[in-house]
Tab-separated table of C-alpha atoms in Angstrom:
chain	number	residue	atom	x	y	z
A	1	UNK	CA	50.481	-25.426	-25.739
A	2	UNK	CA	47.795	-23.699	-27.784
A	3	UNK	CA	47.540	-20.373	-29.558
A	4	UNK	CA	45.776	-17.729	-27.524
A	5	UNK	CA	43.372	-17.023	-30.362
A	6	UNK	CA	39.974	-16.316	-28.840
A	7	UNK	CA	41.407	-14.215	-26.010
A	8	UNK	CA	43.634	-12.188	-28.276
A	9	UNK	CA	42.395	-8.575	-28.300
A	10	UNK	CA	43.446	-8.280	-31.952
A	11	UNK	CA	40.769	-10.771	-33.063
A	12	UNK	CA	37.168	-10.825	-31.885
A	13	UNK	CA	35.580	-14.274	-32.232
A	14	UNK	CA	32.747	-15.926	-30.304
A	15	UNK	CA	32.955	-19.336	-31.907
A	16	UNK	CA	34.482	-20.908	-28.790
A	17	UNK	CA	31.537	-19.858	-26.630
A	18	UNK	CA	29.056	-20.942	-29.300
A	19	UNK	CA	30.752	-24.307	-29.637
A	20	UNK	CA	30.768	-24.841	-25.851
A	21	UNK	CA	27.075	-23.910	-25.613
A	22	UNK	CA	26.152	-26.328	-28.387
A	23	UNK	CA	28.098	-29.172	-26.794
A	24	UNK	CA	26.523	-28.560	-23.397
A	25	UNK	CA	23.010	-28.564	-24.844
A	26	UNK	CA	23.596	-31.814	-26.699
A	27	UNK	CA	24.765	-33.718	-23.609
A	28	UNK	CA	22.129	-35.255	-21.246
A	29	UNK	CA	21.965	-34.018	-17.703
A	30	UNK	CA	23.531	-36.503	-15.308
A	31	UNK	CA	23.413	-34.746	-11.948
A	32	UNK	CA	26.496	-35.291	-9.825
A	33	UNK	CA	28.651	-36.682	-12.637
A	34	UNK	CA	27.967	-33.554	-14.711
A	35	UNK	CA	29.198	-31.306	-11.937
A	36	UNK	CA	32.383	-33.354	-11.581
A	37	UNK	CA	33.001	-33.105	-15.309
A	38	UNK	CA	32.486	-29.345	-15.197
A	39	UNK	CA	35.039	-29.025	-12.394
A	40	UNK	CA	37.491	-31.089	-14.412
A	41	UNK	CA	36.935	-28.846	-17.457
A	42	UNK	CA	37.571	-25.764	-15.349
A	43	UNK	CA	40.854	-27.241	-14.124
A	44	UNK	CA	41.884	-28.076	-17.696
A	45	UNK	CA	40.946	-24.563	-18.818
A	46	UNK	CA	43.103	-23.010	-16.076
A	47	UNK	CA	46.069	-25.172	-17.017
A	48	UNK	CA	45.679	-24.340	-20.694
A	49	UNK	CA	45.495	-20.625	-19.923
A	50	UNK	CA	49.068	-20.821	-18.628
A	51	UNK	CA	50.221	-22.468	-21.855
A	52	UNK	CA	48.548	-20.103	-24.305
A	53	UNK	CA	50.553	-17.910	-26.763
A	54	UNK	CA	49.596	-14.629	-28.349
A	55	UNK	CA	49.501	-14.665	-32.145
A	56	UNK	CA	52.534	-12.337	-32.502
A	57	UNK	CA	54.542	-14.571	-30.160
A	58	UNK	CA	53.548	-17.658	-32.103
A	59	UNK	CA	54.511	-16.023	-35.405
A	60	UNK	CA	57.866	-14.819	-34.103
A	61	UNK	CA	58.669	-18.204	-32.565
A	62	UNK	CA	57.795	-20.029	-35.784
A	63	UNK	CA	59.815	-17.652	-37.953
A	64	UNK	CA	62.784	-18.020	-35.625
A	65	UNK	CA	62.707	-21.785	-36.135
A	66	UNK	CA	62.375	-21.369	-39.906
A	67	UNK	CA	65.382	-19.041	-40.018
A	68	UNK	CA	67.354	-21.509	-37.949
A	69	UNK	CA	66.595	-24.116	-40.583
A	70	UNK	CA	67.773	-21.846	-43.414
A	71	UNK	CA	71.002	-20.805	-41.737
A	72	UNK	CA	72.644	-24.215	-42.039
A	73	UNK	CA	74.088	-26.113	-45.003
A	74	UNK	CA	71.652	-28.338	-46.833
A	75	UNK	CA	71.760	-31.876	-45.517
A	76	UNK	CA	71.663	-34.617	-48.123
A	77	UNK	CA	69.147	-36.385	-45.925
A	78	UNK	CA	66.848	-33.373	-45.920
A	79	UNK	CA	65.199	-32.882	-49.325
A	80	UNK	CA	64.874	-29.422	-50.847
A	81	UNK	CA	61.124	-29.828	-50.620
A	82	UNK	CA	61.472	-29.178	-46.901
A	83	UNK	CA	63.107	-25.813	-47.601
A	84	UNK	CA	60.305	-24.894	-49.986
A	85	UNK	CA	57.722	-25.870	-47.393
A	86	UNK	CA	59.560	-23.825	-44.765
A	87	UNK	CA	59.588	-20.757	-47.020
A	88	UNK	CA	55.893	-21.176	-47.820
A	89	UNK	CA	55.205	-21.415	-44.104
A	90	UNK	CA	57.286	-18.290	-43.457
A	91	UNK	CA	55.304	-16.387	-46.086
A	92	UNK	CA	51.988	-17.353	-44.505
A	93	UNK	CA	53.271	-16.576	-41.010
A	94	UNK	CA	54.321	-13.101	-42.168
A	95	UNK	CA	50.798	-12.548	-43.497
A	96	UNK	CA	49.382	-13.592	-40.132
A	97	UNK	CA	51.840	-11.394	-38.248
A	98	UNK	CA	50.986	-8.318	-40.309
A	99	UNK	CA	47.292	-8.974	-39.625
A	100	UNK	CA	47.795	-9.194	-35.877
A	101	UNK	CA	50.076	-6.159	-35.506
A	102	UNK	CA	50.000	-2.579	-36.704
A	103	UNK	CA	52.939	-0.208	-37.380
A	104	UNK	CA	51.785	1.748	-34.331
A	105	UNK	CA	53.118	-1.096	-32.167
A	106	UNK	CA	56.457	0.757	-32.156
A	107	UNK	CA	54.803	3.688	-30.379
A	108	UNK	CA	53.394	1.564	-27.556
A	109	UNK	CA	55.327	1.496	-24.287
A	110	UNK	CA	53.435	-1.078	-22.210
A	111	UNK	CA	55.191	-4.179	-20.949
A	112	UNK	CA	53.695	-6.536	-23.529
A	113	UNK	CA	54.532	-4.208	-26.435
A	114	UNK	CA	58.107	-3.712	-25.261
A	115	UNK	CA	58.551	-7.474	-25.103
A	116	UNK	CA	57.252	-7.792	-28.667
A	117	UNK	CA	59.662	-5.016	-29.709
A	118	UNK	CA	62.627	-6.996	-28.453
A	119	UNK	CA	61.425	-10.232	-30.018
A	120	UNK	CA	60.879	-8.529	-33.378
A	121	UNK	CA	64.343	-6.966	-33.292
A	122	UNK	CA	65.880	-10.354	-32.486
A	123	UNK	CA	63.914	-11.864	-35.371
A	124	UNK	CA	65.123	-9.142	-37.758
A	125	UNK	CA	68.719	-9.702	-36.671
A	126	UNK	CA	68.370	-13.416	-37.430
A	127	UNK	CA	66.835	-12.503	-40.789
A	128	UNK	CA	69.830	-10.322	-41.638
A	129	UNK	CA	72.231	-13.130	-40.727
A	130	UNK	CA	70.259	-15.640	-42.806
A	131	UNK	CA	70.218	-13.309	-45.818
A	132	UNK	CA	73.962	-12.783	-45.596
A	133	UNK	CA	74.561	-16.527	-45.266
A	134	UNK	CA	72.408	-17.341	-48.302
A	135	UNK	CA	73.979	-14.529	-50.330
A	136	UNK	CA	77.439	-15.963	-49.699
A	137	UNK	CA	76.283	-19.189	-51.401
A	138	UNK	CA	74.476	-17.457	-54.269
A	139	UNK	CA	76.277	-19.618	-56.839
A	140	UNK	CA	74.252	-22.578	-55.572
A	141	UNK	CA	70.869	-22.577	-57.273
A	142	UNK	CA	68.655	-23.463	-54.325
A	143	UNK	CA	70.489	-20.983	-52.072
A	144	UNK	CA	69.968	-18.247	-54.645
A	145	UNK	CA	66.263	-19.008	-54.939
A	146	UNK	CA	65.885	-19.162	-51.173
A	147	UNK	CA	67.740	-15.853	-50.827
A	148	UNK	CA	65.393	-14.112	-53.262
A	149	UNK	CA	62.323	-15.619	-51.597
A	150	UNK	CA	63.470	-14.594	-48.124
A	151	UNK	CA	64.347	-11.100	-49.344
A	152	UNK	CA	60.844	-10.677	-50.785
A	153	UNK	CA	59.284	-11.866	-47.537
A	154	UNK	CA	61.499	-9.508	-45.540
A	155	UNK	CA	60.614	-6.427	-47.602
A	156	UNK	CA	56.939	-7.365	-47.347
A	157	UNK	CA	57.267	-7.575	-43.574
A	158	UNK	CA	59.112	-4.250	-43.356
A	159	UNK	CA	56.659	-2.460	-45.640
A	160	UNK	CA	53.752	-3.584	-43.446
A	161	UNK	CA	55.180	-3.077	-39.965
A	162	UNK	CA	58.237	-0.781	-40.041
A	163	UNK	CA	57.616	2.822	-41.174
A	164	UNK	CA	60.428	4.393	-43.187
A	165	UNK	CA	60.789	7.278	-40.748
A	166	UNK	CA	61.840	5.031	-37.858
A	167	UNK	CA	63.549	2.247	-39.790
A	168	UNK	CA	67.058	3.491	-39.010
A	169	UNK	CA	66.343	3.286	-35.272
A	170	UNK	CA	64.466	-0.020	-35.311
A	171	UNK	CA	66.316	-2.253	-37.763
A	172	UNK	CA	69.409	-4.027	-36.419
A	173	UNK	CA	72.731	-3.457	-38.132
A	174	UNK	CA	72.854	-6.974	-39.614
A	175	UNK	CA	69.580	-6.490	-41.475
A	176	UNK	CA	70.463	-2.969	-42.644
A	177	UNK	CA	73.729	-4.243	-44.125
A	178	UNK	CA	71.934	-7.111	-45.881
A	179	UNK	CA	69.339	-4.773	-47.391
A	180	UNK	CA	72.005	-2.299	-48.516
A	181	UNK	CA	74.110	-5.015	-50.144
A	182	UNK	CA	71.027	-6.363	-51.931
A	183	UNK	CA	70.770	-3.021	-53.737
A	184	UNK	CA	73.743	-3.978	-55.909
A	185	UNK	CA	72.223	-7.294	-56.973
A	186	UNK	CA	71.957	-6.810	-60.741
A	187	UNK	CA	69.236	-9.446	-61.428
A	188	UNK	CA	67.032	-7.894	-58.738
A	189	UNK	CA	67.549	-4.420	-60.214
A	190	UNK	CA	66.746	-5.568	-63.760
A	191	UNK	CA	64.071	-8.222	-63.184
A	192	UNK	CA	62.392	-7.049	-59.977
A	193	UNK	CA	62.263	-3.226	-60.079
A	194	UNK	CA	59.545	-3.095	-57.426
A	195	UNK	CA	61.666	-5.020	-54.941
A	196	UNK	CA	64.691	-2.874	-55.734
A	197	UNK	CA	62.625	0.300	-55.268
A	198	UNK	CA	61.585	-0.860	-51.784
A	199	UNK	CA	65.197	-1.617	-50.895
A	200	UNK	CA	66.212	1.862	-52.066
A	201	UNK	CA	63.539	3.516	-49.922
A	202	UNK	CA	64.846	1.852	-46.776
A	203	UNK	CA	68.532	2.217	-47.681
A	204	UNK	CA	68.106	5.981	-48.058
A	205	UNK	CA	66.998	6.159	-44.424
A	206	UNK	CA	70.150	4.502	-43.064
A	207	UNK	CA	72.882	6.746	-41.674
A	208	UNK	CA	75.696	4.398	-40.686
A	209	UNK	CA	78.856	4.662	-42.847
A	210	UNK	CA	78.678	1.067	-44.098
A	211	UNK	CA	75.102	1.402	-45.355
A	212	UNK	CA	75.587	4.860	-46.872
A	213	UNK	CA	78.701	3.614	-48.679
A	214	UNK	CA	76.657	0.806	-50.239
A	215	UNK	CA	74.004	3.272	-51.382
A	216	UNK	CA	76.653	5.603	-52.802
A	217	UNK	CA	78.271	2.724	-54.686
A	218	UNK	CA	74.876	1.654	-56.018
A	219	UNK	CA	74.166	5.169	-57.327
A	220	UNK	CA	77.588	5.320	-58.997
A	221	UNK	CA	77.123	1.945	-60.656
A	222	UNK	CA	73.644	2.925	-61.850
A	223	UNK	CA	74.938	6.186	-63.321
A	224	UNK	CA	77.810	4.406	-65.076
A	225	UNK	CA	75.407	1.837	-66.524
A	226	UNK	CA	73.177	4.627	-67.861
A	227	UNK	CA	76.244	6.401	-69.204
A	228	UNK	CA	77.428	3.280	-71.030
A	229	UNK	CA	73.982	2.891	-72.567
A	230	UNK	CA	74.090	6.503	-73.787
A	231	UNK	CA	77.606	6.025	-75.172
A	232	UNK	CA	76.509	2.981	-77.167
A	233	UNK	CA	73.571	4.970	-78.540
A	234	UNK	CA	75.877	7.767	-79.728
A	235	UNK	CA	78.495	5.459	-81.225
A	236	UNK	CA	75.914	3.468	-83.174
A	237	UNK	CA	73.805	6.403	-84.319
A	238	UNK	CA	74.244	7.919	-87.781
A	239	UNK	CA	71.544	10.567	-87.317
A	240	UNK	CA	73.103	13.266	-85.164
A	241	UNK	CA	69.986	15.429	-85.133
A	242	UNK	CA	68.112	12.785	-83.131
A	243	UNK	CA	70.681	12.669	-80.311
A	244	UNK	CA	69.724	14.887	-77.382
A	245	UNK	CA	72.245	16.938	-75.429
A	246	UNK	CA	71.199	15.122	-72.270
A	247	UNK	CA	72.255	11.808	-73.824
A	248	UNK	CA	75.577	13.304	-74.922
A	249	UNK	CA	76.325	14.735	-71.488
A	250	UNK	CA	75.329	11.528	-69.700
A	251	UNK	CA	77.651	9.434	-71.877
A	252	UNK	CA	80.807	11.272	-70.775
A	253	UNK	CA	80.882	9.576	-67.348
A	254	UNK	CA	81.762	6.189	-68.860
A	255	UNK	CA	84.709	7.377	-70.978
A	256	UNK	CA	87.264	5.982	-68.560
A	257	UNK	CA	85.540	2.585	-68.651
A	258	UNK	CA	85.008	1.843	-72.349
A	259	UNK	CA	88.018	3.983	-73.499
A	260	UNK	CA	86.574	4.372	-76.997
A	261	UNK	CA	87.853	7.910	-77.481
A	262	UNK	CA	86.427	8.183	-80.976
A	263	UNK	CA	83.230	9.262	-79.253
A	264	UNK	CA	84.912	12.634	-78.535
A	265	UNK	CA	84.936	13.313	-82.270
A	266	UNK	CA	81.178	12.717	-82.282
A	267	UNK	CA	80.768	15.092	-79.343
A	268	UNK	CA	82.458	17.875	-81.305
A	269	UNK	CA	80.456	17.034	-84.429
A	270	UNK	CA	77.181	17.239	-82.501
A	271	UNK	CA	78.105	20.557	-80.872
A	272	UNK	CA	79.277	22.215	-84.090
A	273	UNK	CA	76.081	21.123	-85.826
A	274	UNK	CA	73.396	21.716	-83.204
A	275	UNK	CA	74.768	24.306	-80.754
A	276	UNK	CA	73.054	27.262	-82.445
A	277	UNK	CA	69.663	25.623	-81.808
A	278	UNK	CA	70.297	24.751	-78.166
A	279	UNK	CA	68.161	26.216	-75.401
A	280	UNK	CA	69.981	27.733	-72.374
A	281	UNK	CA	69.935	24.434	-70.453
A	282	UNK	CA	71.432	22.483	-73.350
A	283	UNK	CA	74.046	25.195	-73.901
A	284	UNK	CA	75.037	24.998	-70.237
A	285	UNK	CA	75.397	21.206	-70.512
A	286	UNK	CA	77.519	21.609	-73.645
A	287	UNK	CA	79.835	23.996	-71.806
A	288	UNK	CA	80.158	21.582	-68.876
A	289	UNK	CA	80.855	18.726	-71.298
A	290	UNK	CA	83.735	20.531	-73.036
A	291	UNK	CA	85.159	21.760	-69.731
A	292	UNK	CA	85.054	18.232	-68.353
A	293	UNK	CA	86.903	16.883	-71.381
A	294	UNK	CA	89.543	19.638	-71.426
A	295	UNK	CA	90.266	19.203	-67.715
A	296	UNK	CA	89.852	15.428	-67.505
A	297	UNK	CA	92.441	13.673	-65.295
A	298	UNK	CA	92.988	11.181	-68.119
A	299	UNK	CA	95.701	12.651	-70.354
A	300	UNK	CA	94.547	10.682	-73.408
A	301	UNK	CA	91.101	12.277	-73.182
A	302	UNK	CA	92.610	15.762	-72.940
A	303	UNK	CA	94.895	15.153	-75.931
A	304	UNK	CA	92.040	13.806	-78.066
A	305	UNK	CA	89.786	16.743	-77.141
A	306	UNK	CA	92.398	19.376	-77.989
A	307	UNK	CA	93.153	17.607	-81.268
A	308	UNK	CA	89.512	17.571	-82.353
A	309	UNK	CA	88.925	21.205	-81.359
A	310	UNK	CA	92.128	22.284	-83.103
A	311	UNK	CA	91.091	20.494	-86.282
A	312	UNK	CA	87.670	22.152	-86.224
A	313	UNK	CA	89.099	25.638	-85.596
A	314	UNK	CA	91.713	25.267	-88.331
A	315	UNK	CA	89.067	23.981	-90.751
A	316	UNK	CA	86.800	26.957	-90.038
A	317	UNK	CA	89.383	29.764	-89.750
A	318	UNK	CA	92.541	28.441	-91.395
A	319	UNK	CA	93.698	29.034	-94.955
A	320	UNK	CA	94.981	25.539	-95.679
A	321	UNK	CA	92.755	23.040	-97.451
A	322	UNK	CA	91.504	20.418	-95.023
A	323	UNK	CA	88.785	17.810	-95.242
A	324	UNK	CA	85.475	19.641	-95.133
A	325	UNK	CA	84.894	23.341	-94.653
A	326	UNK	CA	83.081	24.943	-91.759
A	327	UNK	CA	81.912	28.449	-90.968
A	328	UNK	CA	82.542	30.360	-87.776
A	329	UNK	CA	79.096	29.322	-86.491
A	330	UNK	CA	80.557	25.849	-85.985
A	331	UNK	CA	82.776	27.354	-83.275
A	332	UNK	CA	80.152	29.141	-81.193
A	333	UNK	CA	80.294	26.487	-78.473
A	334	UNK	CA	83.902	27.650	-77.889
A	335	UNK	CA	82.809	31.268	-77.383
A	336	UNK	CA	82.369	30.640	-73.689
A	337	UNK	CA	84.388	32.483	-71.052
A	338	UNK	CA	84.933	29.365	-68.942
A	339	UNK	CA	86.146	27.291	-71.888
A	340	UNK	CA	88.529	30.027	-73.039
A	341	UNK	CA	89.799	30.367	-69.457
A	342	UNK	CA	90.547	26.642	-69.352
A	343	UNK	CA	92.502	26.801	-72.609
A	344	UNK	CA	94.447	29.936	-71.585
A	345	UNK	CA	95.250	28.967	-67.998
A	346	UNK	CA	95.775	25.230	-68.332
A	347	UNK	CA	96.047	24.239	-71.984
A	348	UNK	CA	98.854	26.656	-72.876
A	349	UNK	CA	100.745	25.834	-69.659
A	350	UNK	CA	100.273	22.056	-69.959
A	351	UNK	CA	103.354	19.851	-69.533
A	352	UNK	CA	102.231	17.629	-72.394
A	353	UNK	CA	103.678	19.121	-75.580
A	354	UNK	CA	100.810	17.926	-77.778
A	355	UNK	CA	98.231	19.641	-75.603
A	356	UNK	CA	100.312	22.802	-75.253
A	357	UNK	CA	100.852	23.101	-79.010
A	358	UNK	CA	97.180	22.465	-79.834
A	359	UNK	CA	96.039	25.024	-77.242
A	360	UNK	CA	98.359	27.694	-78.651
A	361	UNK	CA	97.203	26.979	-82.202
A	362	UNK	CA	93.542	27.239	-81.164
A	363	UNK	CA	94.093	30.657	-79.584
A	364	UNK	CA	96.125	31.937	-82.542
A	365	UNK	CA	93.404	30.923	-85.010
A	366	UNK	CA	90.747	32.607	-82.881
A	367	UNK	CA	92.730	35.823	-82.319
A	368	UNK	CA	93.513	36.132	-86.030
A	369	UNK	CA	90.091	35.065	-87.250
A	370	UNK	CA	88.254	38.369	-87.511
A	371	UNK	CA	88.155	38.283	-91.300
A	372	UNK	CA	86.793	34.740	-91.455
A	373	UNK	CA	84.310	35.308	-88.633
A	374	UNK	CA	82.945	38.575	-89.895
A	375	UNK	CA	81.788	41.375	-87.648
A	376	UNK	CA	79.024	39.382	-85.947
A	377	UNK	CA	81.254	36.426	-85.120
A	378	UNK	CA	84.152	38.614	-83.991
A	379	UNK	CA	81.919	40.662	-81.667
A	380	UNK	CA	80.576	37.476	-80.132
A	381	UNK	CA	84.088	36.144	-79.608
A	382	UNK	CA	85.310	39.409	-78.033
A	383	UNK	CA	82.297	39.457	-75.715
A	384	UNK	CA	83.300	36.082	-74.259
A	385	UNK	CA	87.005	37.020	-74.174
A	386	UNK	CA	86.732	40.485	-72.594
A	387	UNK	CA	86.301	39.293	-68.958
A	388	UNK	CA	89.613	37.411	-69.181
A	389	UNK	CA	91.768	39.855	-71.155
A	390	UNK	CA	94.130	40.010	-68.195
A	391	UNK	CA	94.669	36.235	-68.264
A	392	UNK	CA	95.262	36.261	-72.008
A	393	UNK	CA	97.731	39.157	-71.828
A	394	UNK	CA	99.781	37.327	-69.207
A	395	UNK	CA	100.865	35.030	-72.067
A	396	UNK	CA	102.367	37.912	-74.082
A	397	UNK	CA	105.988	37.249	-75.014
A	398	UNK	CA	108.342	37.983	-77.881
A	399	UNK	CA	109.486	34.356	-78.164
A	400	UNK	CA	106.315	32.602	-79.363
A	401	UNK	CA	103.764	33.210	-82.130
A	402	UNK	CA	100.927	33.308	-79.580
A	403	UNK	CA	102.728	35.827	-77.352
A	404	UNK	CA	103.518	38.065	-80.330
A	405	UNK	CA	99.906	37.877	-81.507
A	406	UNK	CA	98.637	38.953	-78.078
A	407	UNK	CA	101.104	41.842	-77.927
A	408	UNK	CA	100.229	42.934	-81.458
A	409	UNK	CA	96.547	43.295	-80.544
A	410	UNK	CA	97.507	46.114	-78.130
A	411	UNK	CA	99.432	48.124	-80.723
A	412	UNK	CA	97.948	51.657	-80.849
A	413	UNK	CA	98.255	51.627	-84.641
A	414	UNK	CA	95.989	48.633	-85.217
A	415	UNK	CA	93.867	48.137	-82.087
A	416	UNK	CA	90.886	49.859	-83.699
A	417	UNK	CA	90.907	47.210	-86.423
A	418	UNK	CA	90.158	44.531	-83.835
A	419	UNK	CA	87.439	46.614	-82.149
A	420	UNK	CA	89.241	47.198	-78.839
A	421	UNK	CA	88.436	50.372	-76.908
A	422	UNK	CA	91.054	52.988	-76.009
A	423	UNK	CA	90.718	52.195	-72.324
A	424	UNK	CA	91.129	48.455	-72.897
A	425	UNK	CA	94.298	49.045	-74.922
A	426	UNK	CA	95.724	51.319	-72.219
A	427	UNK	CA	94.904	48.796	-69.472
A	428	UNK	CA	96.396	45.984	-71.548
A	429	UNK	CA	99.690	47.790	-72.080
A	430	UNK	CA	99.892	48.634	-68.376
A	431	UNK	CA	99.547	44.914	-67.665
A	432	UNK	CA	102.404	44.202	-70.064
A	433	UNK	CA	104.701	46.304	-67.862
A	434	UNK	CA	104.658	43.431	-65.369
A	435	UNK	CA	105.734	40.701	-67.772
A	436	UNK	CA	109.156	39.065	-67.455
A	437	UNK	CA	109.966	39.661	-71.120
A	438	UNK	CA	112.068	42.876	-71.298
A	439	UNK	CA	111.228	43.400	-74.967
A	440	UNK	CA	107.513	43.335	-74.240
A	441	UNK	CA	107.924	45.704	-71.284
A	442	UNK	CA	109.867	48.185	-73.406
A	443	UNK	CA	107.304	48.089	-76.177
A	444	UNK	CA	104.470	48.547	-73.676
A	445	UNK	CA	106.188	51.587	-72.149
A	446	UNK	CA	106.516	53.324	-75.522
A	447	UNK	CA	102.880	52.567	-76.293
A	448	UNK	CA	101.693	54.028	-72.986
A	449	UNK	CA	103.728	57.201	-73.563
A	450	UNK	CA	102.244	57.474	-77.026
A	451	UNK	CA	98.682	56.947	-75.783
A	452	UNK	CA	99.097	59.518	-73.017
A	453	UNK	CA	100.593	61.978	-75.476
A	454	UNK	CA	97.610	61.587	-77.776
A	455	UNK	CA	95.239	62.657	-75.007
A	456	UNK	CA	93.697	66.145	-75.389
A	457	UNK	CA	94.121	68.783	-72.671
A	458	UNK	CA	96.728	66.772	-70.826
A	459	UNK	CA	97.841	69.804	-68.804
A	460	UNK	CA	94.422	70.098	-67.220
A	461	UNK	CA	94.216	66.385	-66.470
A	462	UNK	CA	97.506	66.076	-64.604
A	463	UNK	CA	97.121	65.649	-60.816
A	464	UNK	CA	98.056	68.682	-58.729
A	465	UNK	CA	100.530	66.956	-56.430
A	466	UNK	CA	101.411	70.193	-54.643
A	467	UNK	CA	97.860	70.517	-53.339
A	468	UNK	CA	97.754	66.983	-51.937
A	469	UNK	CA	98.733	66.393	-48.315
A	470	UNK	CA	99.194	63.250	-46.246
A	471	UNK	CA	99.468	60.924	-49.235
A	472	UNK	CA	102.207	58.256	-49.539
A	473	UNK	CA	103.942	59.969	-52.458
A	474	UNK	CA	107.091	58.080	-51.538
A	475	UNK	CA	105.494	54.953	-52.970
A	476	UNK	CA	105.416	56.371	-56.509
A	477	UNK	CA	107.553	54.438	-58.974
A	478	UNK	CA	109.979	55.942	-61.490
A	479	UNK	CA	110.613	53.736	-64.524
A	480	UNK	CA	114.079	54.281	-66.022
A	481	UNK	CA	114.467	53.139	-69.608
A	482	UNK	CA	117.642	51.079	-70.016
């Protein structure tokens, strides 16, 4: 057979006609014998026309044979030079194929184009199988090299002929799986970022569960690797001011992998030192960091976090001498409603005794820290605590120091000292009527009676029940003191 080169519409070339004309002019005229020779040439030309191949068909056929050669174990009788020659041939054939076809071939619907579609899809399926076969023998040097070479050739072919938008519909499943798995090849990611970027572009277009799972796993591994790098930076650094909040936040994702929980102490040190200078984005990341540590599924991380926060709070607000002294400004990262909610709702009710004790101590120090904080610090703390007063007051009890401290804040004799409003004190004592502790309920009732009695013009403010009609007065409660 011969390649249908001069008749291929993709390539315009008149050399065949020029060559024929030159040969005819150089031969002497011989009358009858010349006519017989011309007839014979015409017959040969007709026979050869039936055996001609289009360039795309030739390229696909050659690549199919090359892939068949790669998909078998290396024969001791076949030197590795043959494999290298086959890969070099495949690379040149791909160049020829991309010259003879355009990406628009996938939009053509004529008979010839549809046939090329099917042949290309079959070729891509064989490519996927060959890649998977070579990857399974990646511990063998020549298989590894061949795998990388074939993967480069494949991505070059796809980039030239298969648009990203239609790749999910065109590529066979075998090739999509091979490309997705190649994403997690660490040497490719580190040494060949361009190749890995191309693989990512195509993998993001795939929608089948197997391919999307590979992409998801790749993203997770990449994030963990970045997190480990950030964690190493923090652990080795002695200059806290140079560590960005983004680096700190990124490092938290690898805690469960390296398990070096001393980094939590550095987190707290960074926040107590730099939080006042954070912009809103950094402050939001700091809040998410602390919340993630306080609510981490790993109990050891939660214990370590509560211990470090408790030490900092006691050092800033406590009266005992501890290593180092801090001011209330070191605690401003804790003056966050979400963080306080986590401590109140989950820390104090934690099954782990260490966490529960540390959470209670933190709240006690904060609730009794007005003197140490000063007016500015106390106002800032109350501002973050006010939306969750109801949650805090649900912990009121006469059996624990924290519960007694919460109840004491609502005492009408001292509430003005802690800057609570009259309405907030009244609402707080009404909430205490629903607690299970009888002592607290009794105390709250007396306080409410006292507060109502202190109101001016109470006679005018009482509801006129006699003038009300159609109201469910039967639902009114009467509290009997026992």
